[in-house]
Amino acid sequence: MDVEGETTVTGSTPIVLFVCVHNAGRSQMAAGYLRALAGGRVDVLSAGSEPKDQLNPVAVQVMAEDGIDIAGQQPKVLTTEAVQESDVVITMGCGDTCPIFPGKRYEDWDLTDPAGRPAEEVRPIRDEIKRRVQALLAELVPAAS
């Protein structure tokens, strides 16, 4: 495993990787929701093609408003190994920097980058991420819906 600070369980538990450019906002919010909502039924990774030094503080704030604590997470660099071990790869604006491997499920979520935006503009992005994560979870673990 080459995504620092995250481990996965091999076997029948699906592994989902969320990828955006900086791994400081969108992908961290999505990972936070999936971790909280899946209750251990899905292994969650997140990474960025050009990770920042720290999370977007507004993303941390708006997630906390919805009861999800992502403050302890750190942006991580995207590695080929992380993509290889994942079953589902969700990209959010990383473009051609995301490696593609046969047999993986890929989705690209077209979401506004919350970087530099005030909380009132980030909340709708957070809510859309939550909606998409809930739909993804219902597909991956049907009993969870």
CSV table of C-alpha atoms in Angstrom, one decimal:
chain,number,residue,atom,x,y,z
A,1,MET,CA,0.0,0.0,0.0
A,2,ASP,CA,1.5,3.3,-1.1
A,3,VAL,CA,-1.0,5.8,0.1
A,4,GLU,CA,0.5,7.0,3.3
A,5,GLY,CA,-1.5,6.6,6.4
A,6,GLU,CA,-4.2,4.5,5.0
A,7,THR,CA,-4.6,0.7,5.1
A,8,THR,CA,-7.0,-1.6,3.5
A,9,VAL,CA,-8.4,-5.1,4.1
A,10,THR,CA,-8.1,-7.5,1.3
A,11,GLY,CA,-10.9,-9.9,0.5
A,12,SER,CA,-14.5,-9.2,-0.4
A,13,THR,CA,-14.6,-5.7,1.0
A,14,PRO,CA,-14.7,-3.2,-1.9
A,15,ILE,CA,-11.9,-0.6,-2.0
A,16,VAL,CA,-12.8,2.9,-3.2
A,17,LEU,CA,-10.2,5.5,-4.1
A,18,PHE,CA,-11.2,9.2,-4.4
A,19,VAL,CA,-8.8,11.3,-6.4
A,20,CYS,CA,-8.6,15.0,-7.0
A,21,VAL,CA,-5.7,17.3,-7.8
A,22,HIS,CA,-4.9,18.6,-4.3
A,23,ASN,CA,-6.5,15.9,-2.1
A,24,ALA,CA,-7.4,18.8,0.2
A,25,GLY,CA,-11.1,19.3,-0.4
A,26,ARG,CA,-13.4,17.2,-2.7
A,27,SER,CA,-11.7,13.9,-2.4
A,28,GLN,CA,-11.3,14.3,1.4
A,29,MET,CA,-14.9,15.2,1.9
A,30,ALA,CA,-16.0,12.2,-0.2
A,31,ALA,CA,-13.7,9.9,1.7
A,32,GLY,CA,-15.0,11.3,5.0
A,33,TYR,CA,-18.6,10.6,4.1
A,34,LEU,CA,-17.9,7.1,2.8
A,35,ARG,CA,-15.9,6.1,5.9
A,36,ALA,CA,-18.7,7.4,8.1
A,37,LEU,CA,-21.7,6.0,6.2
A,38,ALA,CA,-20.1,2.6,5.2
A,39,GLY,CA,-19.4,1.6,8.8
A,40,GLY,CA,-16.4,-0.6,7.8
A,41,ARG,CA,-18.1,-2.3,4.9
A,42,VAL,CA,-16.0,-0.4,2.4
A,43,ASP,CA,-12.3,0.4,2.5
A,44,VAL,CA,-11.7,4.1,1.6
A,45,LEU,CA,-8.6,5.7,0.2
A,46,SER,CA,-8.0,9.3,-1.1
A,47,ALA,CA,-5.1,10.9,-2.9
A,48,GLY,CA,-4.2,13.8,-5.2
A,49,SER,CA,-2.1,14.2,-8.3
A,50,GLU,CA,-0.5,17.3,-6.8
A,51,PRO,CA,-1.4,17.1,-3.0
A,52,LYS,CA,-1.3,20.3,-0.9
A,53,ASP,CA,0.4,20.5,2.5
A,54,GLN,CA,-2.9,20.5,4.4
A,55,LEU,CA,-6.6,20.2,4.1
A,56,ASN,CA,-8.8,23.1,3.0
A,57,PRO,CA,-9.9,24.6,6.3
A,58,VAL,CA,-13.3,25.5,4.9
A,59,ALA,CA,-13.9,21.9,3.8
A,60,VAL,CA,-13.0,20.7,7.3
A,61,GLN,CA,-15.4,23.3,8.7
A,62,VAL,CA,-18.4,22.4,6.5
A,63,MET,CA,-17.9,18.7,7.1
A,64,ALA,CA,-17.8,19.3,10.8
A,65,GLU,CA,-21.2,21.1,10.5
A,66,ASP,CA,-22.6,17.8,9.1
A,67,GLY,CA,-21.0,15.8,11.9
A,68,ILE,CA,-18.1,14.4,9.9
A,69,ASP,CA,-14.5,15.0,11.3
A,70,ILE,CA,-11.9,15.0,8.6
A,71,ALA,CA,-9.5,17.3,10.5
A,72,GLY,CA,-7.0,14.5,11.2
A,73,GLN,CA,-6.5,13.6,7.5
A,74,GLN,CA,-3.5,14.6,5.5
A,75,PRO,CA,-3.3,15.1,1.7
A,76,LYS,CA,-1.5,12.1,0.1
A,77,VAL,CA,0.1,11.6,-3.3
A,78,LEU,CA,-1.6,9.4,-5.9
A,79,THR,CA,0.3,6.3,-6.6
A,80,THR,CA,-0.1,3.6,-9.2
A,81,GLU,CA,-0.3,1.0,-6.5
A,82,ALA,CA,-3.3,2.8,-4.9
A,83,VAL,CA,-5.2,2.6,-8.2
A,84,GLN,CA,-4.2,-1.0,-8.8
A,85,GLU,CA,-5.5,-2.2,-5.5
A,86,SER,CA,-8.8,-0.3,-5.7
A,87,ASP,CA,-12.0,-1.7,-7.1
A,88,VAL,CA,-13.6,1.7,-7.7
A,89,VAL,CA,-11.7,4.9,-8.6
A,90,ILE,CA,-13.7,8.2,-8.4
A,91,THR,CA,-11.9,11.1,-10.0
A,92,MET,CA,-12.8,14.7,-9.4
A,93,GLY,CA,-10.9,16.9,-11.9
A,94,CYS,CA,-7.5,15.2,-11.9
A,95,GLY,CA,-7.6,14.8,-15.7
A,96,ASP,CA,-5.1,12.7,-17.5
A,97,THR,CA,-2.9,12.3,-14.4
A,98,CYS,CA,-5.0,9.4,-13.1
A,99,PRO,CA,-3.7,6.0,-14.2
A,100,ILE,CA,-6.1,3.6,-15.9
A,101,PHE,CA,-6.1,-0.1,-15.4
A,102,PRO,CA,-8.4,-2.7,-17.0
A,103,GLY,CA,-11.1,-4.2,-14.8
A,104,LYS,CA,-11.5,-1.2,-12.5
A,105,ARG,CA,-14.7,0.8,-12.2
A,106,TYR,CA,-14.0,4.5,-13.0
A,107,GLU,CA,-16.3,7.4,-12.5
A,108,ASP,CA,-15.6,11.1,-12.9
A,109,TRP,CA,-17.6,13.4,-10.6
A,110,ASP,CA,-17.7,16.8,-12.1
A,111,LEU,CA,-17.7,18.9,-9.0
A,112,THR,CA,-16.7,22.5,-8.4
A,113,ASP,CA,-13.3,22.8,-6.6
A,114,PRO,CA,-13.9,24.3,-3.1
A,115,ALA,CA,-10.4,25.8,-3.0
A,116,GLY,CA,-10.6,29.5,-2.1
A,117,ARG,CA,-14.4,29.6,-1.8
A,118,PRO,CA,-16.3,30.7,1.3
A,119,ALA,CA,-18.3,28.2,3.4
A,120,GLU,CA,-21.6,29.3,1.8
A,121,GLU,CA,-20.3,28.2,-1.6
A,122,VAL,CA,-18.7,25.0,-0.2
A,123,ARG,CA,-21.8,23.7,1.5
A,124,PRO,CA,-23.7,22.9,-1.8
A,125,ILE,CA,-20.5,21.1,-3.0
A,126,ARG,CA,-20.5,19.1,0.3
A,127,ASP,CA,-24.1,18.3,-0.1
A,128,GLU,CA,-23.7,17.0,-3.7
A,129,ILE,CA,-20.7,14.9,-2.6
A,130,LYS,CA,-22.8,13.4,0.2
A,131,ARG,CA,-25.6,12.6,-2.2
A,132,ARG,CA,-23.2,10.9,-4.7
A,133,VAL,CA,-21.5,9.0,-1.9
A,134,GLN,CA,-24.8,7.7,-0.6
A,135,ALA,CA,-25.7,6.5,-4.1
A,136,LEU,CA,-22.3,4.8,-4.5
A,137,LEU,CA,-22.6,3.1,-1.2
A,138,ALA,CA,-26.1,1.8,-2.0
A,139,GLU,CA,-24.6,0.2,-5.2
A,140,LEU,CA,-21.5,-1.2,-3.5
A,141,VAL,CA,-23.3,-2.5,-0.4
A,142,PRO,CA,-27.0,-2.9,-1.3
A,143,ALA,CA,-27.9,-4.0,2.3
A,144,ALA,CA,-26.7,-0.6,3.4
A,145,SER,CA,-29.5,1.3,1.7
